[in-house]
Coordinates of C-alpha atoms in Angstrom, one line a residue:
M8 CA -11.7 15.3 0.1
L9 CA -9.4 17.8 1.8
S10 CA -10.9 21.0 3.1
W11 CA -9.8 24.3 1.4
G12 CA -7.6 25.1 4.4
A13 CA -6.0 21.5 4.5
A14 CA -5.5 21.5 0.8
S15 CA -4.0 25.0 0.9
G16 CA -1.6 24.1 3.7
R17 CA -0.6 20.9 2.0
A18 CA 0.0 22.9 -1.2
L19 CA 2.4 25.3 0.6
R20 CA 4.3 22.4 2.2
G21 CA 4.5 20.4 -1.0
A22 CA 5.5 23.3 -3.1
A23 CA 8.2 24.3 -0.6
R24 CA 9.6 20.7 -0.6
A25 CA 9.5 20.7 -4.5
G26 CA 11.4 24.1 -4.5
V27 CA 8.7 26.0 -6.4
Q28 CA 6.1 28.6 -5.7
P29 CA 2.5 27.2 -5.3
P30 CA 0.7 27.8 -8.6
P31 CA -2.7 29.6 -8.7
V32 CA -5.9 27.6 -9.3
R33 CA -5.9 26.4 -12.8
G34 CA -8.3 25.0 -15.5
L35 CA -7.7 21.7 -17.2
R36 CA -4.3 21.4 -18.8
A37 CA -4.7 19.4 -22.1
S38 CA -2.1 17.0 -23.4
P39 CA -0.2 18.2 -26.5
R40 CA -2.2 15.8 -28.7
A41 CA -5.4 14.0 -28.2
R42 CA -5.1 10.2 -27.6
S43 CA -7.6 7.5 -27.4
A44 CA -5.5 4.5 -26.5
M45 CA -2.3 3.5 -24.7
P46 CA -0.2 0.5 -23.9
S47 CA -1.3 -1.5 -20.9
W48 CA -1.2 -4.9 -19.1
V49 CA -4.8 -6.0 -18.5
I50 CA -6.9 -9.0 -17.5
D51 CA -10.2 -9.9 -19.1
R52 CA -11.1 -12.6 -16.6
Y53 CA -9.9 -13.8 -13.2
G54 CA -7.4 -16.7 -13.0
R55 CA -3.7 -17.6 -13.0
N56 CA -0.8 -15.8 -14.7
D57 CA -2.0 -16.7 -18.2
V58 CA -4.9 -14.1 -17.9
L59 CA -2.4 -11.3 -18.1
R60 CA -2.6 -9.7 -21.6
F61 CA -0.6 -6.9 -23.2
T62 CA -2.5 -4.5 -25.3
R63 CA -1.8 -1.2 -27.1
D64 CA -5.5 -0.4 -27.2
M65 CA -6.4 0.3 -23.5
V66 CA -8.7 3.3 -23.2
F67 CA -6.8 6.4 -22.4
P68 CA -7.7 7.7 -18.9
T69 CA -9.8 10.9 -18.7
I70 CA -10.4 13.4 -15.9
H71 CA -14.0 13.0 -14.7
F72 CA -13.7 15.0 -11.4
P73 CA -12.0 18.4 -10.9
N74 CA -9.7 17.0 -8.2
E75 CA -8.1 14.4 -10.5
V76 CA -4.8 14.3 -12.3
I77 CA -3.4 12.1 -15.0
I78 CA 0.1 10.7 -14.4
K79 CA 2.5 9.5 -17.0
V80 CA 3.8 6.3 -15.4
H81 CA 7.6 6.0 -15.2
A82 CA 7.7 3.0 -12.8
A83 CA 5.2 0.8 -10.9
S84 CA 5.6 -2.1 -8.5
L85 CA 3.7 -5.3 -7.5
N86 CA 2.1 -6.1 -4.1
P87 CA 0.5 -9.3 -2.9
I88 CA -2.9 -7.7 -3.5
D89 CA -2.2 -7.7 -7.3
L90 CA -1.8 -11.6 -7.1
S91 CA -5.1 -11.7 -5.1
M92 CA -7.0 -9.4 -7.5
R93 CA -5.8 -11.3 -10.5
S94 CA -7.5 -14.3 -9.0
G95 CA -10.7 -12.5 -8.3
Y96 CA -10.1 -11.8 -4.5
G97 CA -12.3 -9.0 -3.3
A98 CA -14.2 -8.7 -6.5
T99 CA -17.6 -8.3 -4.8
A100 CA -16.5 -5.4 -2.6
L101 CA -14.5 -3.8 -5.2
N102 CA -17.2 -3.9 -7.8
M103 CA -19.6 -2.4 -5.3
K104 CA -17.2 0.4 -4.8
R105 CA -16.7 1.0 -8.6
D106 CA -20.5 1.0 -9.2
P107 CA -22.5 1.3 -5.9
L108 CA -25.8 2.2 -7.7
K109 CA -25.6 -0.6 -10.2
I110 CA -25.8 1.9 -13.0
K111 CA -23.4 0.1 -15.4
S112 CA -23.7 -3.4 -16.9
M113 CA -22.2 -6.5 -15.4
D114 CA -18.4 -7.2 -15.5
T115 CA -17.6 -3.6 -15.8
E116 CA -14.2 -4.1 -14.2
F117 CA -12.9 -5.7 -17.4
P118 CA -10.5 -5.1 -19.0
L119 CA -8.8 -4.5 -15.7
T120 CA -5.4 -3.1 -15.2
L121 CA -3.6 -4.2 -12.0
G122 CA -0.7 -2.4 -10.2
R123 CA -1.2 0.0 -7.3
D124 CA 2.2 1.9 -7.0
V125 CA 3.1 4.7 -9.4
S126 CA 6.0 7.1 -9.7
G127 CA 5.8 9.4 -12.6
V128 CA 5.1 12.9 -14.0
I129 CA 1.8 14.9 -13.9
M130 CA 0.5 15.2 -17.4
E131 CA -3.0 16.9 -16.9
C132 CA -4.8 18.5 -13.9
G133 CA -8.4 19.0 -13.1
L134 CA -10.0 22.4 -12.5
S135 CA -9.7 22.3 -8.6
V136 CA -6.1 21.0 -8.5
S137 CA -4.0 23.9 -7.3
Y138 CA -1.0 22.1 -5.6
F139 CA 0.3 20.2 -8.7
K140 CA 1.0 21.2 -12.3
P141 CA 2.0 19.4 -15.5
G142 CA 5.7 18.3 -15.3
D143 CA 5.8 17.7 -11.5
E144 CA 7.4 14.4 -10.4
V145 CA 5.0 12.7 -8.1
W146 CA 4.3 9.3 -6.5
A147 CA 1.0 7.7 -5.3
A148 CA -0.8 4.5 -4.4
I149 CA -3.9 4.0 -6.4
P150 CA -6.9 2.4 -4.6
P151 CA -7.7 -1.1 -5.7
W152 CA -11.2 -0.1 -7.0
K153 CA -9.6 2.1 -9.7
Q154 CA -7.7 1.1 -12.8
G155 CA -4.1 0.4 -12.0
T156 CA -0.7 1.5 -12.8
L157 CA 0.6 -1.2 -15.2
S158 CA -0.1 1.2 -18.0
E159 CA 1.5 4.2 -19.8
F160 CA -0.8 6.6 -18.0
V161 CA -3.1 6.4 -14.9
V162 CA -5.7 8.8 -13.4
A163 CA -5.7 9.6 -9.6
S164 CA -7.3 11.9 -7.2
G165 CA -5.1 14.8 -6.3
N166 CA -5.6 13.9 -2.7
E167 CA -3.8 10.5 -3.3
V168 CA -0.8 12.0 -4.9
S169 CA 2.4 13.6 -3.4
F170 CA 5.6 15.0 -4.7
K171 CA 8.2 12.2 -5.2
P172 CA 11.2 12.2 -2.7
K173 CA 14.0 14.2 -4.4
C174 CA 16.6 11.6 -3.5
L175 CA 15.0 8.7 -5.3
S176 CA 14.8 7.6 -8.9
H177 CA 11.3 6.7 -10.2
T178 CA 12.1 3.0 -10.0
E179 CA 13.1 3.4 -6.3
A180 CA 10.1 5.6 -5.5
A181 CA 7.6 3.2 -7.0
S182 CA 8.5 0.5 -4.5
L183 CA 7.2 2.5 -1.4
P184 CA 3.7 4.1 -1.7
Y185 CA 1.4 1.1 -1.1
V186 CA 3.5 -0.7 1.5
G187 CA 4.3 2.6 3.1
L188 CA 0.6 3.7 3.4
T189 CA -0.4 0.2 4.6
A190 CA 2.2 0.3 7.3
W191 CA 1.4 3.9 8.2
S192 CA -2.3 3.0 8.5
A193 CA -1.6 0.1 10.8
V194 CA 1.0 1.8 13.0
N195 CA -0.2 5.4 13.1
Q196 CA -3.9 5.7 12.2
V197 CA -5.0 2.4 13.8
G198 CA -2.2 1.7 16.3
G199 CA -1.9 5.4 17.4
L200 CA 1.9 5.4 17.4
N201 CA 3.8 8.5 16.2
K202 CA 7.2 10.2 16.5
S203 CA 6.1 11.9 19.8
N204 CA 4.9 8.8 21.7
C205 CA 6.9 5.9 20.2
G206 CA 10.2 6.4 21.9
G207 CA 11.3 3.4 24.0
K208 CA 8.2 1.3 23.1
R209 CA 8.8 -2.4 22.5
V210 CA 7.4 -3.3 19.0
L211 CA 7.1 -6.8 17.5
I212 CA 6.7 -7.2 13.8
L213 CA 5.6 -10.6 12.5
G214 CA 6.5 -11.1 8.8
A215 CA 9.2 -8.4 8.8
S216 CA 11.0 -9.1 5.5
G217 CA 8.2 -8.3 3.1
G218 CA 7.4 -5.0 1.7
V219 CA 5.1 -3.8 4.6
G220 CA 7.5 -5.3 7.2
T221 CA 10.7 -3.7 5.9
F222 CA 9.0 -0.3 5.7
A223 CA 7.5 -0.7 9.3
V224 CA 10.8 -1.6 10.8
Q225 CA 12.3 1.6 9.4
L226 CA 9.4 3.8 10.3
L227 CA 9.3 2.6 13.9
K228 CA 13.1 2.9 14.3
A229 CA 12.8 6.5 13.0
W230 CA 10.3 7.1 15.7
G231 CA 12.5 5.7 18.5
A232 CA 11.0 2.3 19.1
H233 CA 12.8 -0.9 20.1
V234 CA 11.9 -3.3 17.3
T235 CA 11.9 -7.1 17.3
A236 CA 11.7 -8.5 13.7
V237 CA 10.4 -12.1 13.0
C238 CA 11.6 -13.5 9.6
S239 CA 13.7 -16.3 8.2
H240 CA 17.4 -16.6 8.8
D241 CA 18.3 -15.5 5.3
A242 CA 16.6 -12.1 5.9
S243 CA 18.3 -11.4 9.2
T244 CA 21.2 -9.4 7.8
L245 CA 18.6 -7.2 5.9
M246 CA 16.7 -6.7 9.2
K247 CA 19.8 -5.6 11.0
K248 CA 20.7 -3.3 8.2
L249 CA 17.3 -1.7 8.5
G250 CA 17.8 -1.1 12.2
A251 CA 15.9 -4.0 14.0
D252 CA 17.2 -4.4 17.5
D253 CA 16.3 -8.1 17.8
V254 CA 15.8 -10.6 14.9
I255 CA 14.1 -13.9 15.5
D256 CA 14.3 -16.7 13.0
Y257 CA 10.9 -18.4 12.9
K258 CA 12.4 -21.6 11.4
S259 CA 15.0 -22.1 14.2
G260 CA 12.5 -23.5 16.7
N261 CA 9.1 -22.9 18.2
L262 CA 8.4 -19.3 17.5
Q263 CA 6.0 -18.8 20.3
E264 CA 8.4 -20.3 22.8
Q265 CA 11.3 -18.1 21.5
L266 CA 9.2 -14.9 21.9
K267 CA 8.0 -15.8 25.4
T268 CA 11.7 -15.5 26.6
L269 CA 11.6 -11.8 25.7
P270 CA 10.1 -8.9 27.7
L271 CA 6.5 -8.2 26.8
F272 CA 5.6 -5.8 24.0
D273 CA 3.7 -2.6 23.7
F274 CA 2.6 -3.1 20.1
I275 CA 2.4 -6.0 17.6
L276 CA 2.1 -5.7 13.9
D277 CA 1.0 -9.0 12.3
N278 CA 1.6 -9.4 8.5
V279 CA 1.2 -13.2 8.8
G280 CA -2.1 -13.9 10.3
G281 CA -3.3 -17.5 10.6
S282 CA -2.4 -19.3 13.8
T283 CA -0.2 -16.4 15.1
E284 CA -3.3 -14.6 16.2
K285 CA -4.1 -17.3 18.7
W286 CA -1.0 -16.7 20.8
A287 CA 0.5 -13.4 19.8
L288 CA -1.7 -11.2 22.0
D289 CA -0.4 -13.1 25.0
L290 CA 2.9 -11.3 24.3
L291 CA 1.4 -7.9 25.0
K292 CA 1.7 -5.9 28.2
K293 CA -1.7 -6.2 30.0
W294 CA -3.7 -3.2 31.0
S295 CA -1.2 -0.7 29.7
G296 CA -2.8 0.3 26.4
A297 CA -0.8 -2.3 24.4
T298 CA -2.2 -3.0 20.9
Y299 CA -2.2 -5.8 18.4
V300 CA -2.9 -4.8 14.8
T301 CA -3.3 -7.4 12.0
L302 CA -3.3 -6.7 8.3
V303 CA -4.8 -10.2 7.6
T304 CA -8.6 -9.9 7.8
P305 CA -11.6 -11.8 6.5
F306 CA -13.4 -8.7 5.2
L307 CA -13.2 -9.2 1.5
I308 CA -13.3 -13.0 1.7
N309 CA -16.6 -12.7 3.6
M310 CA -18.1 -10.4 1.0
D311 CA -17.0 -12.7 -1.8
K312 CA -18.5 -15.8 -0.1
L313 CA -21.6 -14.3 1.5
G314 CA -22.5 -11.3 -0.5
V315 CA -22.3 -7.7 0.4
A316 CA -24.9 -7.5 3.2
D317 CA -24.2 -10.9 4.9
G318 CA -20.5 -10.4 4.4
M319 CA -20.4 -7.1 6.1
L320 CA -22.6 -8.4 8.9
Q321 CA -20.3 -11.4 9.5
T322 CA -17.3 -9.2 9.4
G323 CA -18.8 -6.8 12.0
V324 CA -19.6 -9.7 14.3
T325 CA -16.1 -11.1 14.0
V326 CA -14.2 -8.0 14.7
G327 CA -16.6 -6.8 17.4
S328 CA -16.4 -10.1 19.3
K329 CA -12.7 -10.3 19.1
T330 CA -12.3 -6.7 20.2
V331 CA -14.4 -7.1 23.3
K332 CA -12.9 -10.6 24.1
H333 CA -9.3 -9.1 24.2
L334 CA -10.4 -5.9 25.8
F335 CA -11.5 -7.9 28.9
K336 CA -8.0 -9.4 28.9
G337 CA -6.4 -6.0 29.1
V338 CA -5.1 -5.5 25.5
H339 CA -6.5 -3.9 22.3
Y340 CA -7.3 -5.9 19.1
R341 CA -7.5 -4.0 15.8
W342 CA -7.7 -4.6 12.1
A343 CA -5.9 -2.3 9.6
F344 CA -6.1 -1.8 5.8
F345 CA -4.4 0.2 3.1
M346 CA -5.7 3.8 3.0
P347 CA -4.8 6.1 0.1
S348 CA -3.5 9.5 1.3
G349 CA -1.4 12.1 -0.3
P350 CA -0.8 14.0 3.0
S351 CA 0.6 10.8 4.6
L352 CA 2.9 10.3 1.5
D353 CA 4.1 13.9 2.1
E354 CA 5.2 12.8 5.6
I355 CA 6.7 9.6 4.3
A356 CA 8.6 11.6 1.6
E357 CA 10.1 13.8 4.3
L358 CA 11.4 10.7 6.1
V359 CA 12.9 9.3 2.9
D360 CA 14.6 12.6 2.0
S361 CA 16.0 12.8 5.5
G362 CA 17.6 9.3 5.1
K363 CA 15.4 7.6 7.7
I364 CA 13.6 5.3 5.3
Q365 CA 15.1 3.7 2.2
P366 CA 13.5 1.5 -0.5
V367 CA 14.1 -2.2 -0.3
I368 CA 13.9 -3.6 -3.8
D369 CA 14.2 -7.3 -4.6
Q370 CA 14.2 -7.1 -8.4
V371 CA 13.4 -4.7 -11.2
F372 CA 11.6 -5.9 -14.4
S373 CA 11.0 -4.2 -17.7
F374 CA 7.4 -3.3 -18.8
S375 CA 7.6 -6.3 -21.2
E376 CA 8.3 -8.7 -18.4
V377 CA 5.2 -8.0 -16.3
P378 CA 4.1 -11.7 -16.4
K379 CA 7.6 -12.8 -15.2
A380 CA 7.4 -10.2 -12.4
F381 CA 4.1 -11.7 -11.3
L382 CA 5.6 -15.2 -11.2
K383 CA 8.5 -13.8 -9.2
L384 CA 6.2 -12.4 -6.6
E385 CA 4.0 -15.5 -6.6
G386 CA 7.1 -17.6 -5.7
G387 CA 7.2 -15.9 -2.3
H388 CA 10.1 -15.2 0.1
A389 CA 10.9 -11.8 -1.6
R390 CA 13.2 -9.5 0.3
G391 CA 11.6 -6.2 -0.6
K392 CA 9.6 -5.1 -3.6
T393 CA 9.2 -6.3 -7.2
V394 CA 9.4 -3.2 -9.3
I395 CA 8.3 -2.5 -13.0
D396 CA 10.4 0.0 -15.0
V397 CA 7.8 1.3 -17.4
I398 CA 10.1 3.9 -18.9
S399 CA 13.7 2.9 -18.8
E400 CA 15.8 5.4 -17.0
K401 CA 19.2 6.1 -18.6

C-alpha cells in the first residue's frame, strides 16, 4: 500500500493531469440503486473455449477494504494469460493467493471471471480513497488472483488504478495496462533501465510484435535506446512504424546466426523463451552490466506440478543456479513478471498523452463476442491487442 506521503503526492499529480482539484478524504460513495447481480462472462471449470459462459447473475462486486474502488467497465482486453488461466494454468499459486489461510471451501475461484485490462469510470470509492471520485475516467490492470474485467463492473485497489490518458478512447486505453505494466516491470523494475540511463543502449527484443513487445519497443525508443526487434516478416512494417531501428525476420534464416552479425547488446527482453535462452545471453556485452530478462518462467508451472512448497523450492533453485552461472560469464540473468501499479500507469499515461506511446490494436470485439475474441487470440500471430468493447462508444 502507498504511504500517506506517496499517496498524497500521487493524488496531486493525478488530479493535476485530470484537470481537477484533489478531493478531500471521503466516505463510501453508494451507487444510485442497490444491485445484487450483473452481466459477466465466467468459467465454472477449466478447459477449452467451451467453458466460457455468459450470465446475467454474476455477484455484484463489493468494497471490502477502504482503499478499493468499483469501476464500471467500458472496455477490456485479452492477454495470453487469459488463455492460460482458462485452461487452469497457475491455479495452485493463484488459489493460494486468493485464500492463503484456507478459510474458504474448495474451488472458491468459481465462477471465475477472466480479463485483466479495464478502462472505465469510477462508480464507488472506499473510505481511504482520496485521489479518485465517482465519475473519474480511469484505467487499470487487475491482478490475476482477483475477479477479472469481462463484466459490467469490477473492483480494484486504488493503488492499481490510474487516470485514463486523455487522448485515448476507452477501447484504445483498455489495450495497454497489462502489457504496459509487464514491459515496465521487465525493463524498468527488473532491468534497471529508465529515461536517464537508456540513451544509446543497444536493446534486443525477442517476440516484438505481440502486446508486450510492441509496448516495449515504443517505451525503449522514448527513452533513447537503439532497438532491434525480432518478429516475422509481415510484422516488420509495424515494427518500423513503432520506431525499431533494426528488424530481424526470424523466419528468413537461422536467427542466432543473423543476430551474431550485429554488435553486442546491453539488454535483451525475451518474450519467447524456450530454446532462445540457450544462446541469447551470448549476444550480450560481457562484464559491462548487460542484462537478459525473460518473461517466460516455470514459476506457476512448478507450483501446479509440484505443489506450493516443492514448486517454490524448485523455482528458487532454478533461478538461483542460472543467475550464478551467467554471473560468472559476465552477464546478468533475470526473471520478470506482471506487477500491478497505479503509479507506474501514471507514468505510462504521461508517455501516451505526450505521443510517445500509442496503442496497437489487432481487433475489437463486442461484449457478446467474447468467445470469438478468445479464439482469435488462441490462433496466435496477433499484431497488437484483442479488445472487448463492453459499452459501445458512439
